[in-house]
Amino acid sequence: MEDKKEEYPEFVAYHFLNIDGDLMCMEEDGKSTEKFLKEGFNVDGSSIKGMAQVEKSDLKVMPEKDSFLSLKVGDLVHHRYLAHLEDDQGNPHPCDPRSILKKAVDKANSMGFEPTMFSEVEFYIVDKDGKPADNASYCSLPPDDKSYDFRQELGTLCHKAGMKVKRIHHECGPGQNEIELNLTPCMKNADDTTLTMWILRLLAAKRNQKIIFSPKPFLKEAGNGLHHHILLRDVKTGANMFQNMDFHGKVDNPADNMQRLSETAKHGIAGLLKYADDITAVFAASPETFERLKPGFEAPIFKAWDFSNRTALVRVPKCGIDMTRYEYRGGDLSGSVHLYGAVLLFAVLKGIEDKLPIPPNANFNVEKLSPEELVKHGISSVPTSFEKCIEILKGSKFLNECFGPKMVEYLIKRDEEILNPPKDKHHHQLIWFTFNNFASVSYTHLRAHETREDLVCRLLLEKKKTH
């Protein structure tokens, strides 16, 4: 990674997102860079999902001048700027995930906060035959862990790309790994997470492997989550607003835990729990989400919080008092990383704004509670179906205020099409058919160079031949 030079590369790529949060780019002549940094440029919005109709399709891409990167992965040399999208009136596009996250950050700033986050990105590495790259487990070492050098290269590339890598390690599932990106401002965290996902795919392709980010690719193994850590700092002083400045207890003493948290922190946790249904309805974009959100695989579904407790949806990790923060453990990578960050931040801010009271912490294994015990403790589950998510999206005043009606309308449409796919939506038909008719299907069934869609097509043909 190098800073921008006086002479621009021959071609410069401008990265932006479609409505689903997928990374896209347009490559332009380097000689036009200065002009584009000032004025932006138009692309065909009707060809970018969720952005424009054919009859009114000009979409403006506005580069951000301080975001230049030069990245080299194998033989690929890539020079890029980040960009946000504007409508034909020059306003932030209502369906641009980056613009919605910026709206959340702006609100935090207006309340006196500088919001920071860090993400834990889980993924499976599979060989060209679709089988996991190894049979190793949590924190394994070579020779059991076959992806040690892969992670080392990933970490090095992310460092060179200006990211703060906290840790890399093998996860619980065979071939499953994780990279944690340390605390940075919210927008940078989301941008870095999306870039990391692209780098992962490039590294895997170089090795004739594939990366699987989907929530539950192997039904009997751990799912892929996207755990998000949240910390608000004072926008002027940088002080940790979740830290109780009057705390005089011991960090290692569980009896002193509650005293560590400021009132701001408590209200924020209450916000996450109150709007956990809305949060789930935003990030859940795959039937695999609900295969993952089941007890026993460290994917909490019950709206509870605690200190260090991994069965709680919101967890306050054990850390130094100056790093007091919380972790939301329910999310995954099936939806937009930027929208997920935005809804988490909006929920925290709403809890603070409304001074929501924090419920008692659940200092027990929530997953082992009976239905009667859950009711006794006032603990309920997040939605575990698209039908419930659609109901939440249609009735959510919170999401309409935070995201705007156009994005909420799209999320409803997205979920409805997954449940009842139009005939021309072949991709959604295949995914939904997989989970309803081939419950045991996983990526272990993939043949060389076969996508999951190819797999389901093959299974459909085989099924047809047997009838």
PDB file of N, CA and C in Angstrom, residues 100-152:
ATOM      1  N   ILE A 100     -25.994   5.090   4.113  1.00  0.00           N
ATOM      2  CA  ILE A 100     -26.818   4.845   5.301  1.00  0.00           C
ATOM      3  C   ILE A 100     -25.941   4.722   6.540  1.00  0.00           C
ATOM      4  N   LEU A 101     -24.789   4.047   6.411  1.00  0.00           N
ATOM      5  CA  LEU A 101     -23.875   3.976   7.551  1.00  0.00           C
ATOM      6  C   LEU A 101     -23.348   5.360   7.905  1.00  0.00           C
ATOM      7  N   LYS A 102     -23.070   6.189   6.902  1.00  0.00           N
ATOM      8  CA  LYS A 102     -22.611   7.551   7.178  1.00  0.00           C
ATOM      9  C   LYS A 102     -23.670   8.345   7.941  1.00  0.00           C
ATOM     10  N   LYS A 103     -24.943   8.107   7.598  1.00  0.00           N
ATOM     11  CA  LYS A 103     -26.041   8.758   8.314  1.00  0.00           C
ATOM     12  C   LYS A 103     -26.008   8.391   9.802  1.00  0.00           C
ATOM     13  N   ALA A 104     -25.732   7.113  10.087  1.00  0.00           N
ATOM     14  CA  ALA A 104     -25.638   6.668  11.481  1.00  0.00           C
ATOM     15  C   ALA A 104     -24.444   7.313  12.178  1.00  0.00           C
ATOM     16  N   VAL A 105     -23.312   7.372  11.495  1.00  0.00           N
ATOM     17  CA  VAL A 105     -22.112   7.985  12.074  1.00  0.00           C
ATOM     18  C   VAL A 105     -22.346   9.473  12.328  1.00  0.00           C
ATOM     19  N   ASP A 106     -22.990  10.142  11.386  1.00  0.00           N
ATOM     20  CA  ASP A 106     -23.293  11.577  11.565  1.00  0.00           C
ATOM     21  C   ASP A 106     -24.180  11.796  12.781  1.00  0.00           C
ATOM     22  N   LYS A 107     -25.153  10.909  12.983  1.00  0.00           N
ATOM     23  CA  LYS A 107     -26.012  11.037  14.165  1.00  0.00           C
ATOM     24  C   LYS A 107     -25.191  10.853  15.439  1.00  0.00           C
ATOM     25  N   ALA A 108     -24.311   9.868  15.434  1.00  0.00           N
ATOM     26  CA  ALA A 108     -23.456   9.650  16.608  1.00  0.00           C
ATOM     27  C   ALA A 108     -22.609  10.892  16.892  1.00  0.00           C
ATOM     28  N   ASN A 109     -22.020  11.449  15.839  1.00  0.00           N
ATOM     29  CA  ASN A 109     -21.201  12.653  16.005  1.00  0.00           C
ATOM     30  C   ASN A 109     -22.024  13.802  16.593  1.00  0.00           C
ATOM     31  N   SER A 110     -23.277  13.952  16.125  1.00  0.00           N
ATOM     32  CA  SER A 110     -24.131  15.035  16.628  1.00  0.00           C
ATOM     33  C   SER A 110     -24.486  14.849  18.101  1.00  0.00           C
ATOM     34  N   MET A 111     -24.406  13.588  18.573  1.00  0.00           N
ATOM     35  CA  MET A 111     -24.674  13.299  19.981  1.00  0.00           C
ATOM     36  C   MET A 111     -23.402  13.346  20.823  1.00  0.00           C
ATOM     37  N   GLY A 112     -22.263  13.680  20.167  1.00  0.00           N
ATOM     38  CA  GLY A 112     -21.002  13.816  20.894  1.00  0.00           C
ATOM     39  C   GLY A 112     -20.148  12.574  20.907  1.00  0.00           C
ATOM     40  N   PHE A 113     -20.470  11.585  20.045  1.00  0.00           N
ATOM     41  CA  PHE A 113     -19.749  10.319  20.039  1.00  0.00           C
ATOM     42  C   PHE A 113     -18.962  10.128  18.747  1.00  0.00           C
ATOM     43  N   GLU A 114     -17.803   9.475  18.882  1.00  0.00           N
ATOM     44  CA  GLU A 114     -17.068   8.951  17.733  1.00  0.00           C
ATOM     45  C   GLU A 114     -17.206   7.430  17.805  1.00  0.00           C
ATOM     46  N   PRO A 115     -18.028   6.832  16.938  1.00  0.00           N
ATOM     47  CA  PRO A 115     -18.286   5.390  17.044  1.00  0.00           C
ATOM     48  C   PRO A 115     -17.170   4.565  16.402  1.00  0.00           C
ATOM     49  N   THR A 116     -16.723   3.560  17.119  1.00  0.00           N
ATOM     50  CA  THR A 116     -15.725   2.632  16.592  1.00  0.00           C
ATOM     51  C   THR A 116     -16.257   1.215  16.699  1.00  0.00           C
ATOM     52  N   MET A 117     -15.785   0.353  15.804  1.00  0.00           N
ATOM     53  CA  MET A 117     -16.196  -1.051  15.805  1.00  0.00           C
ATOM     54  C   MET A 117     -15.022  -1.927  15.407  1.00  0.00           C
ATOM     55  N   PHE A 118     -15.100  -3.202  15.768  1.00  0.00           N
ATOM     56  CA  PHE A 118     -14.232  -4.166  15.101  1.00  0.00           C
ATOM     57  C   PHE A 118     -15.005  -5.446  14.846  1.00  0.00           C
ATOM     58  N   SER A 119     -14.638  -6.116  13.765  1.00  0.00           N
ATOM     59  CA  SER A 119     -15.406  -7.266  13.294  1.00  0.00           C
ATOM     60  C   SER A 119     -14.584  -8.543  13.357  1.00  0.00           C
ATOM     61  N   GLU A 120     -15.269  -9.635  13.658  1.00  0.00           N
ATOM     62  CA  GLU A 120     -14.676 -10.967  13.625  1.00  0.00           C
ATOM     63  C   GLU A 120     -15.272 -11.697  12.422  1.00  0.00           C
ATOM     64  N   VAL A 121     -14.460 -11.893  11.406  1.00  0.00           N
ATOM     65  CA  VAL A 121     -14.923 -12.474  10.143  1.00  0.00           C
ATOM     66  C   VAL A 121     -14.579 -13.958  10.119  1.00  0.00           C
ATOM     67  N   GLU A 122     -15.606 -14.797  10.086  1.00  0.00           N
ATOM     68  CA  GLU A 122     -15.413 -16.245  10.026  1.00  0.00           C
ATOM     69  C   GLU A 122     -15.692 -16.756   8.623  1.00  0.00           C
ATOM     70  N   PHE A 123     -14.917 -17.745   8.200  1.00  0.00           N
ATOM     71  CA  PHE A 123     -15.054 -18.261   6.837  1.00  0.00           C
ATOM     72  C   PHE A 123     -14.467 -19.668   6.757  1.00  0.00           C
ATOM     73  N   TYR A 124     -14.962 -20.435   5.786  1.00  0.00           N
ATOM     74  CA  TYR A 124     -14.411 -21.756   5.502  1.00  0.00           C
ATOM     75  C   TYR A 124     -13.541 -21.679   4.261  1.00  0.00           C
ATOM     76  N   ILE A 125     -12.425 -22.396   4.291  1.00  0.00           N
ATOM     77  CA  ILE A 125     -11.583 -22.584   3.111  1.00  0.00           C
ATOM     78  C   ILE A 125     -11.818 -24.007   2.631  1.00  0.00           C
ATOM     79  N   VAL A 126     -12.241 -24.142   1.370  1.00  0.00           N
ATOM     80  CA  VAL A 126     -12.480 -25.472   0.813  1.00  0.00           C
ATOM     81  C   VAL A 126     -11.614 -25.666  -0.426  1.00  0.00           C
ATOM     82  N   ASP A 127     -11.217 -26.899  -0.648  1.00  0.00           N
ATOM     83  CA  ASP A 127     -10.432 -27.230  -1.837  1.00  0.00           C
ATOM     84  C   ASP A 127     -11.347 -27.302  -3.053  1.00  0.00           C
ATOM     85  N   LYS A 128     -10.748 -27.522  -4.220  1.00  0.00           N
ATOM     86  CA  LYS A 128     -11.530 -27.479  -5.463  1.00  0.00           C
ATOM     87  C   LYS A 128     -12.586 -28.579  -5.537  1.00  0.00           C
ATOM     88  N   ASP A 129     -12.441 -29.623  -4.706  1.00  0.00           N
ATOM     89  CA  ASP A 129     -13.468 -30.669  -4.677  1.00  0.00           C
ATOM     90  C   ASP A 129     -14.599 -30.337  -3.718  1.00  0.00           C
ATOM     91  N   GLY A 130     -14.533 -29.147  -3.096  1.00  0.00           N
ATOM     92  CA  GLY A 130     -15.591 -28.715  -2.193  1.00  0.00           C
ATOM     93  C   GLY A 130     -15.434 -29.172  -0.763  1.00  0.00           C
ATOM     94  N   LYS A 131     -14.367 -29.903  -0.463  1.00  0.00           N
ATOM     95  CA  LYS A 131     -14.158 -30.386   0.897  1.00  0.00           C
ATOM     96  C   LYS A 131     -13.321 -29.383   1.698  1.00  0.00           C
ATOM     97  N   PRO A 132     -13.555 -29.285   3.014  1.00  0.00           N
ATOM     98  CA  PRO A 132     -12.758 -28.369   3.837  1.00  0.00           C
ATOM     99  C   PRO A 132     -11.263 -28.620   3.676  1.00  0.00           C
ATOM    100  N   ALA A 133     -10.498 -27.550   3.782  1.00  0.00           N
ATOM    101  CA  ALA A 133      -9.056 -27.623   3.526  1.00  0.00           C
ATOM    102  C   ALA A 133      -8.318 -28.481   4.553  1.00  0.00           C
ATOM    103  N   ASP A 134      -8.927 -28.720   5.720  1.00  0.00           N
ATOM    104  CA  ASP A 134      -8.287 -29.569   6.728  1.00  0.00           C
ATOM    105  C   ASP A 134      -9.351 -30.096   7.682  1.00  0.00           C
ATOM    106  N   ASN A 135      -8.895 -30.899   8.651  1.00  0.00           N
ATOM    107  CA  ASN A 135      -9.781 -31.402   9.703  1.00  0.00           C
ATOM    108  C   ASN A 135      -9.390 -30.849  11.058  1.00  0.00           C
ATOM    109  N   ALA A 136      -8.776 -29.685  11.040  1.00  0.00           N
ATOM    110  CA  ALA A 136      -8.294 -29.077  12.282  1.00  0.00           C
ATOM    111  C   ALA A 136      -9.451 -28.425  13.038  1.00  0.00           C
ATOM    112  N   SER A 137      -9.131 -27.926  14.240  1.00  0.00           N
ATOM    113  CA  SER A 137     -10.159 -27.324  15.087  1.00  0.00           C
ATOM    114  C   SER A 137      -9.625 -26.022  15.685  1.00  0.00           C
ATOM    115  N   TYR A 138     -10.321 -25.506  16.687  1.00  0.00           N
ATOM    116  CA  TYR A 138     -10.018 -24.186  17.252  1.00  0.00           C
ATOM    117  C   TYR A 138      -8.558 -24.069  17.696  1.00  0.00           C
ATOM    118  N   CYS A 139      -7.901 -23.043  17.184  1.00  0.00           N
ATOM    119  CA  CYS A 139      -6.521 -22.702  17.544  1.00  0.00           C
ATOM    120  C   CYS A 139      -5.534 -23.839  17.258  1.00  0.00           C
ATOM    121  N   SER A 140      -5.810 -24.645  16.236  1.00  0.00           N
ATOM    122  CA  SER A 140      -4.882 -25.725  15.865  1.00  0.00           C
ATOM    123  C   SER A 140      -3.601 -25.163  15.259  1.00  0.00           C
ATOM    124  N   LEU A 141      -2.592 -26.013  15.243  1.00  0.00           N
ATOM    125  CA  LEU A 141      -1.297 -25.695  14.633  1.00  0.00           C
ATOM    126  C   LEU A 141      -1.035 -26.650  13.475  1.00  0.00           C
ATOM    127  N   PRO A 142      -0.130 -26.282  12.573  1.00  0.00           N
ATOM    128  CA  PRO A 142       0.323 -27.261  11.579  1.00  0.00           C
ATOM    129  C   PRO A 142       0.970 -28.446  12.297  1.00  0.00           C
ATOM    130  N   PRO A 143       0.914 -29.656  11.781  1.00  0.00           N
ATOM    131  CA  PRO A 143       0.446 -30.002  10.435  1.00  0.00           C
ATOM    132  C   PRO A 143      -1.060 -30.195  10.313  1.00  0.00           C
ATOM    133  N   ASP A 144      -1.795 -30.219  11.474  1.00  0.00           N
ATOM    134  CA  ASP A 144      -3.255 -30.385  11.372  1.00  0.00           C
ATOM    135  C   ASP A 144      -3.880 -29.193  10.651  1.00  0.00           C
ATOM    136  N   ASP A 145      -3.425 -28.012  11.005  1.00  0.00           N
ATOM    137  CA  ASP A 145      -3.912 -26.787  10.381  1.00  0.00           C
ATOM    138  C   ASP A 145      -3.196 -26.588   9.046  1.00  0.00           C
ATOM    139  N   LYS A 146      -3.935 -26.719   7.946  1.00  0.00           N
ATOM    140  CA  LYS A 146      -3.334 -26.625   6.611  1.00  0.00           C
ATOM    141  C   LYS A 146      -3.334 -25.193   6.057  1.00  0.00           C
ATOM    142  N   SER A 147      -3.909 -24.254   6.806  1.00  0.00           N
ATOM    143  CA  SER A 147      -4.080 -22.903   6.267  1.00  0.00           C
ATOM    144  C   SER A 147      -3.237 -21.859   7.003  1.00  0.00           C
ATOM    145  N   TYR A 148      -2.220 -22.317   7.709  1.00  0.00           N
ATOM    146  CA  TYR A 148      -1.375 -21.388   8.469  1.00  0.00           C
ATOM    147  C   TYR A 148      -0.751 -20.338   7.546  1.00  0.00           C
ATOM    148  N   ASP A 149      -0.143 -20.786   6.444  1.00  0.00           N
ATOM    149  CA  ASP A 149       0.511 -19.841   5.544  1.00  0.00           C
ATOM    150  C   ASP A 149      -0.511 -18.953   4.845  1.00  0.00           C
ATOM    151  N   PHE A 150      -1.704 -19.489   4.579  1.00  0.00           N
ATOM    152  CA  PHE A 150      -2.794 -18.698   3.995  1.00  0.00           C
ATOM    153  C   PHE A 150      -3.120 -17.522   4.909  1.00  0.00           C
ATOM    154  N   ARG A 151      -3.309 -17.796   6.203  1.00  0.00           N
ATOM    155  CA  ARG A 151      -3.650 -16.730   7.155  1.00  0.00           C
ATOM    156  C   ARG A 151      -2.515 -15.727   7.290  1.00  0.00           C
ATOM    157  N   GLN A 152      -1.282 -16.217   7.279  1.00  0.00           N
ATOM    158  CA  GLN A 152      -0.151 -15.298   7.391  1.00  0.00           C
ATOM    159  C   GLN A 152      -0.127 -14.316   6.224  1.00  0.00           C
TER     160      GLN A 152
END
